[in-house]
PDB file of C-alpha atoms in Angstrom:
ATOM      1  CA  UNK A   1     -34.531  18.010 -44.589  1.00  0.00           C
ATOM      2  CA  UNK A   2     -32.982  14.589 -44.128  1.00  0.00           C
ATOM      3  CA  UNK A   3     -32.406  12.388 -47.148  1.00  0.00           C
ATOM      4  CA  UNK A   4     -34.826   9.791 -45.772  1.00  0.00           C
ATOM      5  CA  UNK A   5     -37.614  12.371 -45.500  1.00  0.00           C
ATOM      6  CA  UNK A   6     -36.928  13.939 -48.905  1.00  0.00           C
ATOM      7  CA  UNK A   7     -36.959  10.518 -50.590  1.00  0.00           C
ATOM      8  CA  UNK A   8     -40.191   9.544 -48.802  1.00  0.00           C
ATOM      9  CA  UNK A   9     -41.827  12.802 -49.930  1.00  0.00           C
ATOM     10  CA  UNK A  10     -40.690  12.230 -53.505  1.00  0.00           C
ATOM     11  CA  UNK A  11     -42.157   8.713 -53.483  1.00  0.00           C
ATOM     12  CA  UNK A  12     -45.476   9.983 -52.120  1.00  0.00           C
ATOM     13  CA  UNK A  13     -45.561  12.727 -54.741  1.00  0.00           C
ATOM     14  CA  UNK A  14     -44.907  10.225 -57.541  1.00  0.00           C
ATOM     15  CA  UNK A  15     -47.676   7.979 -56.139  1.00  0.00           C
ATOM     16  CA  UNK A  16     -50.153  10.859 -56.490  1.00  0.00           C
ATOM     17  CA  UNK A  17     -50.716  11.480 -52.777  1.00  0.00           C
ATOM     18  CA  UNK A  18     -52.125  14.958 -52.074  1.00  0.00           C
ATOM     19  CA  UNK A  19     -49.396  16.891 -50.251  1.00  0.00           C
ATOM     20  CA  UNK A  20     -50.002  20.251 -48.582  1.00  0.00           C
ATOM     21  CA  UNK A  21     -47.343  22.537 -47.180  1.00  0.00           C
ATOM     22  CA  UNK A  22     -45.799  21.122 -44.052  1.00  0.00           C
ATOM     23  CA  UNK A  23     -46.706  22.090 -40.517  1.00  0.00           C
ATOM     24  CA  UNK A  24     -44.841  25.002 -38.950  1.00  0.00           C
ATOM     25  CA  UNK A  25     -42.861  24.478 -35.749  1.00  0.00           C
ATOM     26  CA  UNK A  26     -45.662  26.279 -33.907  1.00  0.00           C
ATOM     27  CA  UNK A  27     -48.276  23.943 -35.402  1.00  0.00           C
ATOM     28  CA  UNK A  28     -46.200  20.864 -34.555  1.00  0.00           C
ATOM     29  CA  UNK A  29     -45.698  22.081 -30.984  1.00  0.00           C
ATOM     30  CA  UNK A  30     -49.425  22.766 -30.683  1.00  0.00           C
ATOM     31  CA  UNK A  31     -50.311  19.232 -31.870  1.00  0.00           C
ATOM     32  CA  UNK A  32     -47.857  17.675 -29.406  1.00  0.00           C
ATOM     33  CA  UNK A  33     -49.174  19.781 -26.540  1.00  0.00           C
ATOM     34  CA  UNK A  34     -52.824  19.259 -27.422  1.00  0.00           C
ATOM     35  CA  UNK A  35     -52.547  15.477 -27.683  1.00  0.00           C
ATOM     36  CA  UNK A  36     -49.799  14.853 -25.118  1.00  0.00           C
ATOM     37  CA  UNK A  37     -47.006  13.233 -27.113  1.00  0.00           C
ATOM     38  CA  UNK A  38     -43.836  14.091 -29.015  1.00  0.00           C
ATOM     39  CA  UNK A  39     -43.314  13.176 -32.649  1.00  0.00           C
ATOM     40  CA  UNK A  40     -40.063  11.350 -33.322  1.00  0.00           C
ATOM     41  CA  UNK A  41     -37.563  13.614 -35.077  1.00  0.00           C
ATOM     42  CA  UNK A  42     -38.066  11.801 -38.409  1.00  0.00           C
ATOM     43  CA  UNK A  43     -41.860  12.031 -38.171  1.00  0.00           C
ATOM     44  CA  UNK A  44     -41.604  15.690 -37.182  1.00  0.00           C
ATOM     45  CA  UNK A  45     -39.269  16.492 -40.114  1.00  0.00           C
ATOM     46  CA  UNK A  46     -41.614  14.669 -42.462  1.00  0.00           C
ATOM     47  CA  UNK A  47     -44.675  16.628 -41.277  1.00  0.00           C
ATOM     48  CA  UNK A  48     -42.702  19.898 -41.370  1.00  0.00           C
ATOM     49  CA  UNK A  49     -41.943  19.175 -45.025  1.00  0.00           C
ATOM     50  CA  UNK A  50     -45.389  18.022 -46.187  1.00  0.00           C
ATOM     51  CA  UNK A  51     -48.790  17.208 -44.771  1.00  0.00           C
ATOM     52  CA  UNK A  52     -50.277  14.277 -46.711  1.00  0.00           C
ATOM     53  CA  UNK A  53     -54.057  14.539 -46.943  1.00  0.00           C
ATOM     54  CA  UNK A  54     -56.908  12.388 -48.135  1.00  0.00           C
ATOM     55  CA  UNK A  55     -58.562   9.211 -46.972  1.00  0.00           C
ATOM     56  CA  UNK A  56     -56.442   7.421 -44.387  1.00  0.00           C
ATOM     57  CA  UNK A  57     -54.121  10.314 -43.557  1.00  0.00           C
ATOM     58  CA  UNK A  58     -54.280  12.299 -40.318  1.00  0.00           C
ATOM     59  CA  UNK A  59     -55.037  15.968 -40.901  1.00  0.00           C
ATOM     60  CA  UNK A  60     -52.889  17.322 -38.075  1.00  0.00           C
ATOM     61  CA  UNK A  61     -53.733  20.907 -39.102  1.00  0.00           C
ATOM     62  CA  UNK A  62     -57.537  20.909 -39.450  1.00  0.00           C
ATOM     63  CA  UNK A  63     -58.637  17.457 -38.328  1.00  0.00           C
ATOM     64  CA  UNK A  64     -61.413  16.933 -35.801  1.00  0.00           C
ATOM     65  CA  UNK A  65     -60.064  16.556 -32.258  1.00  0.00           C
ATOM     66  CA  UNK A  66     -62.136  13.442 -31.505  1.00  0.00           C
ATOM     67  CA  UNK A  67     -61.098  11.747 -34.747  1.00  0.00           C
ATOM     68  CA  UNK A  68     -57.406  12.331 -34.019  1.00  0.00           C
ATOM     69  CA  UNK A  69     -57.867  11.159 -30.410  1.00  0.00           C
ATOM     70  CA  UNK A  70     -59.469   7.998 -31.747  1.00  0.00           C
ATOM     71  CA  UNK A  71     -56.562   7.362 -34.109  1.00  0.00           C
ATOM     72  CA  UNK A  72     -54.096   7.885 -31.259  1.00  0.00           C
ATOM     73  CA  UNK A  73     -56.068   5.529 -28.994  1.00  0.00           C
ATOM     74  CA  UNK A  74     -56.384   2.805 -31.636  1.00  0.00           C
ATOM     75  CA  UNK A  75     -53.303   0.689 -30.755  1.00  0.00           C
ATOM     76  CA  UNK A  76     -54.181   0.374 -27.064  1.00  0.00           C
ATOM     77  CA  UNK A  77     -57.942   0.163 -27.591  1.00  0.00           C
ATOM     78  CA  UNK A  78     -57.570  -2.555 -30.200  1.00  0.00           C
ATOM     79  CA  UNK A  79     -55.198  -4.540 -27.945  1.00  0.00           C
ATOM     80  CA  UNK A  80     -57.763  -4.199 -25.143  1.00  0.00           C
ATOM     81  CA  UNK A  81     -60.375  -5.627 -27.509  1.00  0.00           C
ATOM     82  CA  UNK A  82     -58.230  -8.759 -27.771  1.00  0.00           C
ATOM     83  CA  UNK A  83     -57.849  -8.893 -23.986  1.00  0.00           C
ATOM     84  CA  UNK A  84     -61.614  -8.713 -23.582  1.00  0.00           C
ATOM     85  CA  UNK A  85     -62.774 -10.880 -26.480  1.00  0.00           C
ATOM     86  CA  UNK A  86     -59.873 -12.982 -27.770  1.00  0.00           C
ATOM     87  CA  UNK A  87     -57.999 -14.206 -24.687  1.00  0.00           C
ATOM     88  CA  UNK A  88     -54.925 -12.022 -25.261  1.00  0.00           C
ATOM     89  CA  UNK A  89     -52.894 -11.963 -22.041  1.00  0.00           C
ATOM     90  CA  UNK A  90     -49.073 -11.786 -22.110  1.00  0.00           C
ATOM     91  CA  UNK A  91     -47.352 -14.037 -19.570  1.00  0.00           C
ATOM     92  CA  UNK A  92     -45.263 -11.064 -18.377  1.00  0.00           C
ATOM     93  CA  UNK A  93     -48.472  -9.521 -16.981  1.00  0.00           C
ATOM     94  CA  UNK A  94     -48.870 -12.351 -14.490  1.00  0.00           C
ATOM     95  CA  UNK A  95     -52.012 -14.365 -13.966  1.00  0.00           C
ATOM     96  CA  UNK A  96     -55.087 -12.942 -15.657  1.00  0.00           C
ATOM     97  CA  UNK A  97     -57.656 -11.737 -13.100  1.00  0.00           C
ATOM     98  CA  UNK A  98     -60.907 -13.701 -13.205  1.00  0.00           C
ATOM     99  CA  UNK A  99     -63.009 -10.534 -13.107  1.00  0.00           C
ATOM    100  CA  UNK A 100     -63.125  -9.169 -16.702  1.00  0.00           C
ATOM    101  CA  UNK A 101     -63.276  -5.531 -15.559  1.00  0.00           C
ATOM    102  CA  UNK A 102     -60.240  -5.971 -13.298  1.00  0.00           C
ATOM    103  CA  UNK A 103     -58.411  -7.723 -16.155  1.00  0.00           C
ATOM    104  CA  UNK A 104     -59.176  -4.842 -18.538  1.00  0.00           C
ATOM    105  CA  UNK A 105     -58.057  -2.242 -16.004  1.00  0.00           C
ATOM    106  CA  UNK A 106     -54.809  -4.156 -15.395  1.00  0.00           C
ATOM    107  CA  UNK A 107     -54.242  -4.530 -19.154  1.00  0.00           C
ATOM    108  CA  UNK A 108     -54.866  -0.815 -19.740  1.00  0.00           C
ATOM    109  CA  UNK A 109     -52.326   0.065 -17.026  1.00  0.00           C
ATOM    110  CA  UNK A 110     -49.749  -2.244 -18.633  1.00  0.00           C
ATOM    111  CA  UNK A 111     -50.423  -0.981 -22.157  1.00  0.00           C
ATOM    112  CA  UNK A 112     -50.151   2.660 -21.103  1.00  0.00           C
ATOM    113  CA  UNK A 113     -46.525   1.908 -20.153  1.00  0.00           C
ATOM    114  CA  UNK A 114     -45.468   0.703 -23.607  1.00  0.00           C
ATOM    115  CA  UNK A 115     -44.141   3.186 -26.184  1.00  0.00           C
ATOM    116  CA  UNK A 116     -46.940   5.257 -27.669  1.00  0.00           C
ATOM    117  CA  UNK A 117     -47.639   4.807 -31.356  1.00  0.00           C
ATOM    118  CA  UNK A 118     -48.524   7.771 -33.561  1.00  0.00           C
ATOM    119  CA  UNK A 119     -50.639   7.278 -36.698  1.00  0.00           C
ATOM    120  CA  UNK A 120     -49.055   7.797 -40.089  1.00  0.00           C
ATOM    121  CA  UNK A 121     -51.653   6.397 -42.494  1.00  0.00           C
ATOM    122  CA  UNK A 122     -54.749   4.242 -41.891  1.00  0.00           C
ATOM    123  CA  UNK A 123     -53.590   1.802 -39.182  1.00  0.00           C
ATOM    124  CA  UNK A 124     -49.847   2.282 -39.772  1.00  0.00           C
ATOM    125  CA  UNK A 125     -47.891   3.804 -36.897  1.00  0.00           C
ATOM    126  CA  UNK A 126     -44.478   5.152 -35.879  1.00  0.00           C
ATOM    127  CA  UNK A 127     -43.302   5.195 -32.264  1.00  0.00           C
ATOM    128  CA  UNK A 128     -43.513   8.574 -30.550  1.00  0.00           C
ATOM    129  CA  UNK A 129     -40.325  10.526 -29.778  1.00  0.00           C
ATOM    130  CA  UNK A 130     -38.757  12.467 -28.241  1.00  0.00           C
ATOM    131  CA  UNK A 131     -35.568  12.797 -30.176  1.00  0.00           C
ATOM    132  CA  UNK A 132     -34.416  10.806 -33.141  1.00  0.00           C
ATOM    133  CA  UNK A 133     -35.397   7.404 -31.812  1.00  0.00           C
ATOM    134  CA  UNK A 134     -35.452   5.164 -34.879  1.00  0.00           C
ATOM    135  CA  UNK A 135     -38.761   3.395 -35.398  1.00  0.00           C
ATOM    136  CA  UNK A 136     -40.062   0.874 -37.852  1.00  0.00           C
ATOM    137  CA  UNK A 137     -43.560   1.465 -39.162  1.00  0.00           C
ATOM    138  CA  UNK A 138     -46.056  -0.962 -37.645  1.00  0.00           C
ATOM    139  CA  UNK A 139     -49.381  -2.049 -39.047  1.00  0.00           C
ATOM    140  CA  UNK A 140     -51.611  -2.479 -35.991  1.00  0.00           C
ATOM    141  CA  UNK A 141     -54.944  -4.237 -36.027  1.00  0.00           C
ATOM    142  CA  UNK A 142     -55.810  -5.423 -32.523  1.00  0.00           C
ATOM    143  CA  UNK A 143     -52.777  -7.516 -31.489  1.00  0.00           C
ATOM    144  CA  UNK A 144     -52.085  -8.484 -35.085  1.00  0.00           C
ATOM    145  CA  UNK A 145     -49.010  -6.280 -35.412  1.00  0.00           C
ATOM    146  CA  UNK A 146     -46.664  -6.563 -38.390  1.00  0.00           C
ATOM    147  CA  UNK A 147     -43.729  -4.548 -39.647  1.00  0.00           C
ATOM    148  CA  UNK A 148     -44.789  -2.440 -42.601  1.00  0.00           C
ATOM    149  CA  UNK A 149     -41.415  -0.800 -43.083  1.00  0.00           C
ATOM    150  CA  UNK A 150     -38.032  -0.642 -41.404  1.00  0.00           C
ATOM    151  CA  UNK A 151     -38.354   3.162 -41.372  1.00  0.00           C
ATOM    152  CA  UNK A 152     -40.552   5.848 -42.918  1.00  0.00           C
ATOM    153  CA  UNK A 153     -38.940   5.622 -46.377  1.00  0.00           C
ATOM    154  CA  UNK A 154     -39.138   1.825 -46.496  1.00  0.00           C
ATOM    155  CA  UNK A 155     -42.775   2.037 -45.392  1.00  0.00           C
ATOM    156  CA  UNK A 156     -43.691   4.558 -48.107  1.00  0.00           C
ATOM    157  CA  UNK A 157     -42.011   2.343 -50.701  1.00  0.00           C
ATOM    158  CA  UNK A 158     -44.021  -0.695 -49.608  1.00  0.00           C
ATOM    159  CA  UNK A 159     -47.377   1.023 -49.029  1.00  0.00           C
ATOM    160  CA  UNK A 160     -47.312   2.973 -52.276  1.00  0.00           C
ATOM    161  CA  UNK A 161     -45.620   0.330 -54.438  1.00  0.00           C
ATOM    162  CA  UNK A 162     -42.374   2.159 -55.064  1.00  0.00           C
ATOM    163  CA  UNK A 163     -39.066   0.339 -55.434  1.00  0.00           C
ATOM    164  CA  UNK A 164     -37.847  -0.761 -51.990  1.00  0.00           C
ATOM    165  CA  UNK A 165     -35.523   1.513 -50.075  1.00  0.00           C
ATOM    166  CA  UNK A 166     -32.092   0.322 -49.086  1.00  0.00           C
ATOM    167  CA  UNK A 167     -32.581  -1.943 -46.081  1.00  0.00           C
ATOM    168  CA  UNK A 168     -31.479  -0.678 -42.700  1.00  0.00           C
ATOM    169  CA  UNK A 169     -31.340  -2.539 -39.409  1.00  0.00           C
ATOM    170  CA  UNK A 170     -34.832  -2.651 -37.948  1.00  0.00           C
ATOM    171  CA  UNK A 171     -34.969  -0.909 -34.549  1.00  0.00           C
ATOM    172  CA  UNK A 172     -36.724  -2.651 -31.635  1.00  0.00           C
ATOM    173  CA  UNK A 173     -39.688  -0.908 -30.011  1.00  0.00           C
ATOM    174  CA  UNK A 174     -40.630  -2.630 -26.717  1.00  0.00           C
ATOM    175  CA  UNK A 175     -43.866  -4.662 -26.805  1.00  0.00           C
ATOM    176  CA  UNK A 176     -44.823  -3.704 -30.385  1.00  0.00           C
ATOM    177  CA  UNK A 177     -41.740  -5.369 -31.921  1.00  0.00           C
ATOM    178  CA  UNK A 178     -42.429  -8.546 -29.964  1.00  0.00           C
ATOM    179  CA  UNK A 179     -45.975  -8.654 -31.357  1.00  0.00           C
ATOM    180  CA  UNK A 180     -44.686  -7.939 -34.873  1.00  0.00           C
ATOM    181  CA  UNK A 181     -42.147 -10.749 -34.480  1.00  0.00           C
ATOM    182  CA  UNK A 182     -45.013 -13.135 -33.791  1.00  0.00           C
ATOM    183  CA  UNK A 183     -44.381 -13.890 -30.133  1.00  0.00           C
ATOM    184  CA  UNK A 184     -47.240 -15.657 -28.403  1.00  0.00           C
ATOM    185  CA  UNK A 185     -48.817 -14.435 -25.177  1.00  0.00           C
ATOM    186  CA  UNK A 186     -46.695 -16.829 -23.124  1.00  0.00           C
ATOM    187  CA  UNK A 187     -43.536 -15.336 -24.657  1.00  0.00           C
ATOM    188  CA  UNK A 188     -44.404 -11.688 -23.994  1.00  0.00           C
TER     189      UNK A 188
END
C-alpha cells in the first residue's frame, strides 16, 4: 500500500468513517467492467485497502446499479443542466446551436470526450485511470467545479478536518481543471 493511501486510510479511521475490508482485485475488475471505466492506480489501491461506507460514500461492493450509474453520470449531467438552463457554453465548442436539443446533443458529445470523473464521496471526484495518472479531487456541482484536494490524502485531510497533508504540485485534468481554476465560458 502506498504511503499516500495508508495515510488517507488512517485519517478516515480517526475521523470515525466506517471502513470495511477493501475490494479484491476480482471485485475491482468487475466494477470497472460493469461500469466501463478504470480506476486510477491510487483510487484502486485505496479501494483495495478499505471500502468506506455510509451516507455519501459509493458502495462499490453491494450498491444499487442505478444509484452508482447516477453518481458516475453526475459530472456530465450536471454540466448539461448548465448548458440547458444557465447559458453555459465554452467558446472552444464553437457557436451555440439555436435549437436547444441540438445544443444539448453537441454538448453531450463534447463532454463525453473529457476525462471521466469517478465518485469518491458525495459530489467529490477523482479522474479515472488507467495507470497512475495523478488527479486532484474535484468538487463538482453543475459547472461549479473547485479543487477539494491536490490528491486523495490532501482531500481526506480537508473533507474530514485533519491536519493538511504536505502540498504537492496539483496535476491538470483537461476541462475539469479549467473549470476549477475559474475560467469563463469564453476562455474554455
